[in-house]
Short mmCIF file of C-alpha atoms in Angstrom, two decimals:
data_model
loop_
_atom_site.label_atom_id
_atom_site.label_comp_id
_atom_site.label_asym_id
_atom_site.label_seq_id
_atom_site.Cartn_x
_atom_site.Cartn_y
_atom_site.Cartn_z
CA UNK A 611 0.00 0.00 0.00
CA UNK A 612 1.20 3.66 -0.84
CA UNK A 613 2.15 5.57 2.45
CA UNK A 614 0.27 8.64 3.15
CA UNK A 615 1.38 12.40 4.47
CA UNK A 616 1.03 12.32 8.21
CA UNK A 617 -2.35 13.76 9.30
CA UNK A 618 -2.49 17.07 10.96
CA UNK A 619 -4.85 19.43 12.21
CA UNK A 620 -5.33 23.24 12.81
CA UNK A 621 -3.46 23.75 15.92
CA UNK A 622 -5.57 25.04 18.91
CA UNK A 623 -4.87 28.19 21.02
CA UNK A 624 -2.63 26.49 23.43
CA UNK A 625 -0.66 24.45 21.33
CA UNK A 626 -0.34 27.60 18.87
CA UNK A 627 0.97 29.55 22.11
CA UNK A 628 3.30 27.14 23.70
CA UNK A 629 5.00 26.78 20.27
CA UNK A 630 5.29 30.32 20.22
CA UNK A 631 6.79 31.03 23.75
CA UNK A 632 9.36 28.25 23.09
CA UNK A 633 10.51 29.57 19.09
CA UNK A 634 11.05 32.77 21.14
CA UNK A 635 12.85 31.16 23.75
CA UNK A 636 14.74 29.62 20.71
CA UNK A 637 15.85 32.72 18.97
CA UNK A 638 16.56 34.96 21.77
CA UNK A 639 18.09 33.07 24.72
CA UNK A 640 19.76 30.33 22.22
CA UNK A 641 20.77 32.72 19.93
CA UNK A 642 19.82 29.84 16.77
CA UNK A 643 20.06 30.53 13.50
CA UNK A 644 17.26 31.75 10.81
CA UNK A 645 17.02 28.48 9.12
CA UNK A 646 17.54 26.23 12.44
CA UNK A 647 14.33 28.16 13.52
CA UNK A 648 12.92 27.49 10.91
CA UNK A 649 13.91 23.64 10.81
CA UNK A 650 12.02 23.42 14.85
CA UNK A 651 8.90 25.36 13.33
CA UNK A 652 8.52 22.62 10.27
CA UNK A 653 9.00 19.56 13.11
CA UNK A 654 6.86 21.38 15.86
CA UNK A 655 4.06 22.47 13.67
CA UNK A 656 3.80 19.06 12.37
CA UNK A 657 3.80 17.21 15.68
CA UNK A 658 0.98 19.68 17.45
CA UNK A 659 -0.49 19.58 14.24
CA UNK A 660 -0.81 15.50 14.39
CA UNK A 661 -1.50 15.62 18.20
CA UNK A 662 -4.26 17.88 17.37
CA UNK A 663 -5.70 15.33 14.50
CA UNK A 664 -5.19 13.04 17.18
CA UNK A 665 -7.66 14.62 19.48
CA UNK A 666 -5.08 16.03 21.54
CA UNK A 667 -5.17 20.27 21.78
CA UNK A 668 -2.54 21.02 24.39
CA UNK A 669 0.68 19.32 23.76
CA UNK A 670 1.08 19.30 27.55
CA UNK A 671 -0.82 16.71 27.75
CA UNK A 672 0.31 14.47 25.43
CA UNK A 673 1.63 11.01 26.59
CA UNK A 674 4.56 8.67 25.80
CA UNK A 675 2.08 6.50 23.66
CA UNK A 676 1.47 9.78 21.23
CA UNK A 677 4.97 10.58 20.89
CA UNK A 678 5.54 6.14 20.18
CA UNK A 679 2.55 6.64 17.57
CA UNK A 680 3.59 9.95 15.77
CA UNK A 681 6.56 8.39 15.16
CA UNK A 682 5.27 5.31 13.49
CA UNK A 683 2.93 7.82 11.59
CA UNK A 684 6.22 9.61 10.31
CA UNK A 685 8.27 6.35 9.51
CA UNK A 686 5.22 5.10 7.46
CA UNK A 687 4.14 8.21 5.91
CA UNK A 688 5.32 10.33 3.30
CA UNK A 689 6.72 14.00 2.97
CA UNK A 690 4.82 16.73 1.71
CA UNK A 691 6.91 15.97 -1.69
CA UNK A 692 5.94 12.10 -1.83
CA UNK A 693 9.49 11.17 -0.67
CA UNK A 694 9.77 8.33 2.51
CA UNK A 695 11.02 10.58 5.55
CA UNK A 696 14.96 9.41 6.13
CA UNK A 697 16.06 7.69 9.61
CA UNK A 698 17.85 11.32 10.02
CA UNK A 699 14.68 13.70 9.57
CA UNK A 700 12.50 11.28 11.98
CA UNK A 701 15.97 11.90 14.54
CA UNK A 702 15.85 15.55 14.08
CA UNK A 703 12.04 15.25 14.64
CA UNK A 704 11.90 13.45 17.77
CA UNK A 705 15.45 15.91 18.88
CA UNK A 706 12.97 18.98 18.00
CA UNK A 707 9.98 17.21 20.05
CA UNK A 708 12.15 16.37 23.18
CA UNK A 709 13.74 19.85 23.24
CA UNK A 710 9.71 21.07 23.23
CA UNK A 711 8.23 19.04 26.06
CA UNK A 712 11.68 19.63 28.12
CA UNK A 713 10.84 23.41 27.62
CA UNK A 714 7.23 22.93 29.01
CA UNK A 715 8.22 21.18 31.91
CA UNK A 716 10.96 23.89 32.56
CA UNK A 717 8.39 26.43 32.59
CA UNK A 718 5.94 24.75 34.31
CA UNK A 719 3.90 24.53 31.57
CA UNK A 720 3.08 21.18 31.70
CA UNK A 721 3.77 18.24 34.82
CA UNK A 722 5.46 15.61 33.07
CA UNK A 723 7.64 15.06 30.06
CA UNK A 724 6.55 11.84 27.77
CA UNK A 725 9.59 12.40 25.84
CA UNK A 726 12.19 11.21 29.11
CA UNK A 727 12.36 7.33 28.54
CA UNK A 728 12.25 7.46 24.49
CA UNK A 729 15.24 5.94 22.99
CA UNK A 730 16.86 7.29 20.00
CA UNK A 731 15.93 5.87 16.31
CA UNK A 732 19.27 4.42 15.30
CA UNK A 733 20.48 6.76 11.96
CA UNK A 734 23.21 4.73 9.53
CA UNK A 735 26.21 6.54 9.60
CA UNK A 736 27.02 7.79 6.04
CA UNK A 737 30.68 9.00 5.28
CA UNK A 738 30.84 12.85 3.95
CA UNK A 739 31.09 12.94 0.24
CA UNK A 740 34.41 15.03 -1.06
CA UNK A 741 35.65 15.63 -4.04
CA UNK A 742 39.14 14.65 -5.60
CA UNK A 743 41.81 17.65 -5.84
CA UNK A 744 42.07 16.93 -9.56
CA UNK A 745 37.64 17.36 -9.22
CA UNK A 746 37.88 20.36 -7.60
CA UNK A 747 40.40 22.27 -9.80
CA UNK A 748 38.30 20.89 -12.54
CA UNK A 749 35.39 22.68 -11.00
CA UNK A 750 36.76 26.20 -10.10
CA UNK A 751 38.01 26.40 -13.29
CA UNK A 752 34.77 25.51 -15.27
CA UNK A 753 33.66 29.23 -14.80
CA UNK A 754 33.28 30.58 -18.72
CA UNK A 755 33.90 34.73 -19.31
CA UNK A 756 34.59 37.47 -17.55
CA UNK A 757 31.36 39.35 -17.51
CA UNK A 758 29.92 40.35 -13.82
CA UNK A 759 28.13 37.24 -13.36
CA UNK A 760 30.66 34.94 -13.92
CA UNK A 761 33.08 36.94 -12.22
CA UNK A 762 30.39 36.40 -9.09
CA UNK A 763 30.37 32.72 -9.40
CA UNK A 764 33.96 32.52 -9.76
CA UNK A 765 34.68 34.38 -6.67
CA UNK A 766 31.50 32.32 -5.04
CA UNK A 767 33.41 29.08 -5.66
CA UNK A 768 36.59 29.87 -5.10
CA UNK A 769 35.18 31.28 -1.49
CA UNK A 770 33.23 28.52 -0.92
CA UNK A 771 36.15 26.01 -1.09
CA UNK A 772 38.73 28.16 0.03
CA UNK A 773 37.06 29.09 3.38
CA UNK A 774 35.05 25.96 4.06
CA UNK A 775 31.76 27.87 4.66
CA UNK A 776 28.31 26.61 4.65
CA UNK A 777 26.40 27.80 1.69
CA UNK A 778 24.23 29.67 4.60
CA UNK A 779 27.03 31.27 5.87
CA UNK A 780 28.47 32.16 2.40
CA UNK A 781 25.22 33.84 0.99
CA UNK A 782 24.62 36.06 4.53
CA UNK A 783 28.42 37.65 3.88
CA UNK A 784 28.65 41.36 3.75
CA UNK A 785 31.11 43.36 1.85
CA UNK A 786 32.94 44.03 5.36
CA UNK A 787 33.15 40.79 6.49
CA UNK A 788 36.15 39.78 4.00
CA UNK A 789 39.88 41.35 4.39
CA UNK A 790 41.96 40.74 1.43
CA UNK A 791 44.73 42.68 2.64
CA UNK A 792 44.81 40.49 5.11
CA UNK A 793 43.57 37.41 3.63
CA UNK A 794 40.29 36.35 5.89
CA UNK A 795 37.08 36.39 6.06
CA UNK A 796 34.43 36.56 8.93
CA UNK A 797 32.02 33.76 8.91
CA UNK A 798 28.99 33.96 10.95
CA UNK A 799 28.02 29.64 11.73
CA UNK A 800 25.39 27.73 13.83
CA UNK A 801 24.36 29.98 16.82
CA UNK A 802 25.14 33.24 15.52
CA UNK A 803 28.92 32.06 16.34
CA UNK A 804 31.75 34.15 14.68
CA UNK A 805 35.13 32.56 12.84
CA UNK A 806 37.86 34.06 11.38
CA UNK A 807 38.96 31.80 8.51
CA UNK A 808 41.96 32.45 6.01
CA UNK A 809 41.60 32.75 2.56
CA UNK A 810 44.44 31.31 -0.16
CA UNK A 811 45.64 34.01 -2.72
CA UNK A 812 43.69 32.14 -5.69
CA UNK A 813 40.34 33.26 -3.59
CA UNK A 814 41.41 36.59 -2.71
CA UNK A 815 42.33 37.16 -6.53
CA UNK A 816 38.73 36.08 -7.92
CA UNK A 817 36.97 38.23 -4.81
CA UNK A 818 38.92 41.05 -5.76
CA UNK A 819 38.30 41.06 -9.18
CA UNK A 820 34.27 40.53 -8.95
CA UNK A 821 34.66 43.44 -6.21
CA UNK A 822 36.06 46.18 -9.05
CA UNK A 823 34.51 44.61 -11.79
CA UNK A 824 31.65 42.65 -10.78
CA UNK A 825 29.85 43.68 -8.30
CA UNK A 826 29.47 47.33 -9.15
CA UNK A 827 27.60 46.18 -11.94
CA UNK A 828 25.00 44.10 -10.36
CA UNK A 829 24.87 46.42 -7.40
CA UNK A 830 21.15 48.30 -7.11
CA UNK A 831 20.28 51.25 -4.36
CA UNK A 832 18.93 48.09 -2.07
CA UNK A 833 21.45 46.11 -2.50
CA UNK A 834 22.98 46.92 0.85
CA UNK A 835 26.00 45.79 2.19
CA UNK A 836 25.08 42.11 0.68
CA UNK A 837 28.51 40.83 -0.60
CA UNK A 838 27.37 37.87 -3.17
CA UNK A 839 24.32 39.51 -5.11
CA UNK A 840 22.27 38.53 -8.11
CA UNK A 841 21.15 39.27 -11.17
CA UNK A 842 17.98 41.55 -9.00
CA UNK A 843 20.91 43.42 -7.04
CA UNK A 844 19.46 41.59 -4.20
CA UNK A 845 21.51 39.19 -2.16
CA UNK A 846 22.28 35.72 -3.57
CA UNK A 847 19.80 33.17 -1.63
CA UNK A 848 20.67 29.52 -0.99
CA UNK A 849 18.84 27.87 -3.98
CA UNK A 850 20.63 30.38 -5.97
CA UNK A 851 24.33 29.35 -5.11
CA UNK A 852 23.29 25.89 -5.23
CA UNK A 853 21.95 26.46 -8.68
CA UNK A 854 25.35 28.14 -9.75
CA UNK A 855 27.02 25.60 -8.40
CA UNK A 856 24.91 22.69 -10.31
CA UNK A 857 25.59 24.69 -13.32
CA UNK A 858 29.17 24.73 -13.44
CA UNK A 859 29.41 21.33 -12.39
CA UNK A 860 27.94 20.86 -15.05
CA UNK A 861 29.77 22.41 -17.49
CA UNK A 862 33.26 20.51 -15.71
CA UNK A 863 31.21 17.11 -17.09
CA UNK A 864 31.82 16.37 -12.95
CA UNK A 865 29.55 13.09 -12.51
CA UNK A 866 29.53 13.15 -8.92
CA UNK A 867 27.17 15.24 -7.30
CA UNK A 868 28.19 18.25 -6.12
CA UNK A 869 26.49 20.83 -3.73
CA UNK A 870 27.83 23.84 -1.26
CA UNK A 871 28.05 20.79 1.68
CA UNK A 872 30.15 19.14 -0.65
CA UNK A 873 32.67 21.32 -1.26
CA UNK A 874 32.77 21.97 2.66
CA UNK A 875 33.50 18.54 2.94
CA UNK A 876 36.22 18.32 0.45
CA UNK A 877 37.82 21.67 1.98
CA UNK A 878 38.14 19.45 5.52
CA UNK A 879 39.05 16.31 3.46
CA UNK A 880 41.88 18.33 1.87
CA UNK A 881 43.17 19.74 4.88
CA UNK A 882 43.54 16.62 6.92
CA UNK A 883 45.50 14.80 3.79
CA UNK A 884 47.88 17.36 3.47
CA UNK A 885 48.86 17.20 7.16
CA UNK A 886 46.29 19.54 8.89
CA UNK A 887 45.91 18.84 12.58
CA UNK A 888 42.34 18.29 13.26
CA UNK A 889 42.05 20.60 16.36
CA UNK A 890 43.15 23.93 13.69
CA UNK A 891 40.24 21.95 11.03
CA UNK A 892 38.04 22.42 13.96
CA UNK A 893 38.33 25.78 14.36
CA UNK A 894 37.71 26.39 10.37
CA UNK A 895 34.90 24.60 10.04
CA UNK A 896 33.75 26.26 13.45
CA UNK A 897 32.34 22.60 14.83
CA UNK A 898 31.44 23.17 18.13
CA UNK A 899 32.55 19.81 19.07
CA UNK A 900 35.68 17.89 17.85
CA UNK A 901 33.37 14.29 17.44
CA UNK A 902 31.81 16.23 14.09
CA UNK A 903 35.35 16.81 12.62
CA UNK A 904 36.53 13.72 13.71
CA UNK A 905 34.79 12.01 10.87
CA UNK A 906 36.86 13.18 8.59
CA UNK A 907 39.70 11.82 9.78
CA UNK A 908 37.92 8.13 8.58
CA UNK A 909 37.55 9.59 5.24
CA UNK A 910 41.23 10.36 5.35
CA UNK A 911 42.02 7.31 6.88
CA UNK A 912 40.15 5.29 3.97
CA UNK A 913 42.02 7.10 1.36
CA UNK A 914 44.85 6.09 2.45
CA UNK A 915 44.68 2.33 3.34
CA UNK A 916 43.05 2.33 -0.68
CA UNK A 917 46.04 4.27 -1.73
CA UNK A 918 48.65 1.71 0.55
CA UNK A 919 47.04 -1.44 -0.92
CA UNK A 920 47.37 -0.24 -4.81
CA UNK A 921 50.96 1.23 -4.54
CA UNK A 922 52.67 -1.50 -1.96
CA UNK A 923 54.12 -4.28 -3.22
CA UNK A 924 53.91 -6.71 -0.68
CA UNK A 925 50.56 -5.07 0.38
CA UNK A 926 49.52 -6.18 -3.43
CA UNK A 927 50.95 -9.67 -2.38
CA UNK A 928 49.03 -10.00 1.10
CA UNK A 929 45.55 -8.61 -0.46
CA UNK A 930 45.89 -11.15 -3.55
CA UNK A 931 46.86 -14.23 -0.82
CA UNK A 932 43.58 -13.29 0.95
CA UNK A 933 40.32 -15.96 0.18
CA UNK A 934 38.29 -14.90 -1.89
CA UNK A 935 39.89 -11.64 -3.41
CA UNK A 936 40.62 -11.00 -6.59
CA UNK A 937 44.30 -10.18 -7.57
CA UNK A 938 44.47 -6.57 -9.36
CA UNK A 939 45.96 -5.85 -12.17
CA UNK A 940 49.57 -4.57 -11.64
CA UNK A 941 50.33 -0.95 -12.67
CA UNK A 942 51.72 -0.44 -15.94
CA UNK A 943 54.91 0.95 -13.92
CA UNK A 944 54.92 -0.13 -10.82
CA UNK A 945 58.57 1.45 -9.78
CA UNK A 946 57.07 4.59 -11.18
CA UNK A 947 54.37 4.55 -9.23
CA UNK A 948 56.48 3.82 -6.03
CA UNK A 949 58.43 6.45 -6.64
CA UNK A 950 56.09 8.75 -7.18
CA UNK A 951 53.78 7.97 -4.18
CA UNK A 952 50.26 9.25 -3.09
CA UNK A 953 49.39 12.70 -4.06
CA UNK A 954 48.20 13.05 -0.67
CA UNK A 955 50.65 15.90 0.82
CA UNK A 956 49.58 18.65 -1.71
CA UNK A 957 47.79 20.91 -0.26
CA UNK A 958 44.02 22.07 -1.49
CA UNK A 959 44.72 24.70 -4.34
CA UNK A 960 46.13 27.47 -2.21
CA UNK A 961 49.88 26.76 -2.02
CA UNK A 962 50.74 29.18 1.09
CA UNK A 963 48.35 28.06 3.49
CA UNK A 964 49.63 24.71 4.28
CA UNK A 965 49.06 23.82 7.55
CA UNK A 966 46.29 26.11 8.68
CA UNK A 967 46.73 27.36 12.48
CA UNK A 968 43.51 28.15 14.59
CA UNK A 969 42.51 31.41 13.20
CA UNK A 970 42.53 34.45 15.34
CA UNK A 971 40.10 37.46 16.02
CA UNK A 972 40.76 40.59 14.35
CA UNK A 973 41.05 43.50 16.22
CA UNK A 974 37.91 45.13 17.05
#
C-alpha cells in the first residue's frame, strides 16, 4: 500500500501559544540561527499539528504513547513531496519534540515530560562525500567569461572552497566581512557564532576582481551591504548558489554530485590529507565539538589504506593471498608509481596556506 502524508490538524490556542513562547525562547536566549528556527517550526508544527488530528489540543498533555505513535505515523508516511522521511529527519524530529516538552516542563507549563524514557531511532552513519583535488580544480576552473556574473560565481566558488563555509554562511556575507589585505574572512556559523577563517591568494584574486569589476555592476540602491548579489541586485539566496554551483558542475562534465556541503567537505578532506591537525580543522569549520570533525579523519584514513594497498608491493601480495579476493591488475609501472607515491601531501589549491593554524580574532 502507498504511504500517506502524516495527518495534521489546525493547531488550537494552546498548542499555537506554547509553540510560540518556546521559538522565542529559541531565537533569543539560544541565539539559533534563521534556518535552524525554521527547521524546529517545520517539526513542531507538524507534531501539534498531528496531536491535534489526534484529538489532543494542548501538547502538555500528550503522553509517551502519542509521541511512540507519531513516530510510526512519520516512519510510514510520506513527505509533503511524496518522498519516505529518512532515519535522520524522523531523529531531528523526535530531537525537536524532546527539546519542546523539556521546555514545558521547565516552565511549568506542563507536569510531566513523555519524551524522558524514548530511545533514540538508530540513523546509519554515512561517510561525507568530497571531491578529488584533480575534481575540484576541474570545478573552479569551469567558470566561462569574464562578464559580472561569472566573475560572481567565480569568486562564489573559489570562497566557498577556500574558506570551508556553509552555503548559509556564504550567501549572509557582507562586503565588510572579507579582508583581502589580510587574507580572511568573517564567517557567521550555527548559533550566531563568529570565525575568522583564512583565505588562499587564488580566492582573494577572484573576490577582488568581482569586487572592481563585478559587483558594481550588479549592485542596485537596495542592495545593501550584501557581498554575493544577483542578477535583482538583491543578495544571492541559498537555492541560488546551489543552482550556480549545479551549473558549473555541469559544465566541468563532474559526474559526482556536487552541492555547497560538498565542497565543505572536500575543503576538511583536503586539509587533513595534506597534514592539517584536526584541532586547527576544527576551528575552520567552526564545529562546536571535535566528534563532528573527527569524521573526517575516517575519510582520510580510507584514502589512504586504498592508496597503501594499490601502490605496496607486498601489500599487493598479502591482499591477492587473501580468500576470496581477486588479484588486481599490476600498474603499468609499478617502480614509477612507487616512486612517485600518493598525491596526498599537496595541499588544497592554495599553495601558502599549508598547515592552517587556529585562526585568530581581528582587532575590534
Amino acid at each position: 500500500m502507498r504511504p500517506t502524508g502524516v495527518p495534521t490538524a489546525p493547531l488550537g490556542p494552546a498548542a499555537g501559544a506554547a509553540l510560540r513562547r518556546f521559538l522565542d525562547y529559541l531565537a533569543v536566549e539560544r541565539g539559533l540561527a534563521a534556518n535552524t528556527l525554521s527547521a524546529y517550526r517545520r517539526d513542531l508544527q507538524r507534531y501539534a499539528g498531528w496531536l491535534a488530528a489526534a484529538g489532543v489540543d494542548d501538547p502538555a498533555l500528550a503522553s509517551e504513547e502519542d509521541l511512540v505513535a507519531f513516530l510510526g505515523a512519520l516512519r510510514a508516511g510520506e513527505t509533503p513531496v511524496g518522498t519516505r522521511y529518512r532515519a535522520s529527519s524522523v531523529a531531528r524530529s523526535l530531537a525537536a519534540v524532546r527539546g519542546f516538552h523539556r521546555f514545558l516542563v521547565r516552565e511549568r507549563l506542563a507536569g510531566s515530560d513523555p519524551s524522558l524514557d524514548l530511545g533514540a531511532p538508530k540513523v546509519p552513519s554515512s561517510l561525507p562525500k568530497a571531491l578529488s583535488i584533480e575534481q575540484v580544480e576541474a570545478l573552479l576552473g569551469a567558470v566561462p567569461g569574464d562578464d559580472p556574473r561569472a566573475l560572481r560565481d567565480r569568486a562564489l566558488l573559489e570562497t566557498l572552497y577556500a574558506a570551508g563555509l556553509r552555503v548559509s554562511e556564504a550567501t549572509a556575507l557582507d562586503l565588510d566581512d572579507v579582508d583581502l589585505e589580510d587574507g580572511s574572512v568573517r564567517a557567521f556559523g550555527k548559533g550566531s557564532k563568529e570565525r575568522m577563517v583564512p583565505l588562499g591568494r587564488n580566492a582573494r584574486a577572484a573576490l577582488g576582481a568581482y569586487l572592481v569589476r563585478g559587483r558594481p555592476t550588479l549592485a542596485r540602491p537596495r542592495s545593501g551591504a550584501a557581498l554575493f548579489l544577483n542578477a535583482q541586485g538583491t543578495r544571492l539566496t541559498r537555492q541560488g548558489c546551489w543552482k550556480i554551483l549545479r551549473r558549473h558542475a555541469g559544465h566541468a562534465k563532474l559526474e559526482a554530485e556536487v552541492s555547497p556541503h560538498v565542497l565543505r567537505h572536500s575543503f576538511a578532506t583536503h586539509l587533513l590529507a595534506g597534514g592539517a591537525d584536526i584541532r586547527s580543522v576544527q576551528e575552520l569549520l567552526g564545529h562546536a565539538s571535535l566528534a563532528t570533525t573527527q569524521v573526517y579523519t575516517k575519510v582520510t584514513q580510507d584514502r589512504l589504506r586504498e592508496v597503501y594497498l594499490r601502490a605496496h608491493p607486498r601489500a599487493r601480495e598479502i591482499r591477492s593471498n587473501s580468500p576470496g579476493t581477486p588479484r588486481p591488475a599490476a600498474p603499468a609501472d609499478s617502480a614509477a608509481a612507487r616512486a612517485a607515491g600518493p598525491k596526498l601531501s599537496q595541499p588544497p589549491r592554495d599553495r601558502e596556506v599549508r598547515s592552517p593554524s587556529p585562526p585568530t580574532r581581528r582587532a575590534q
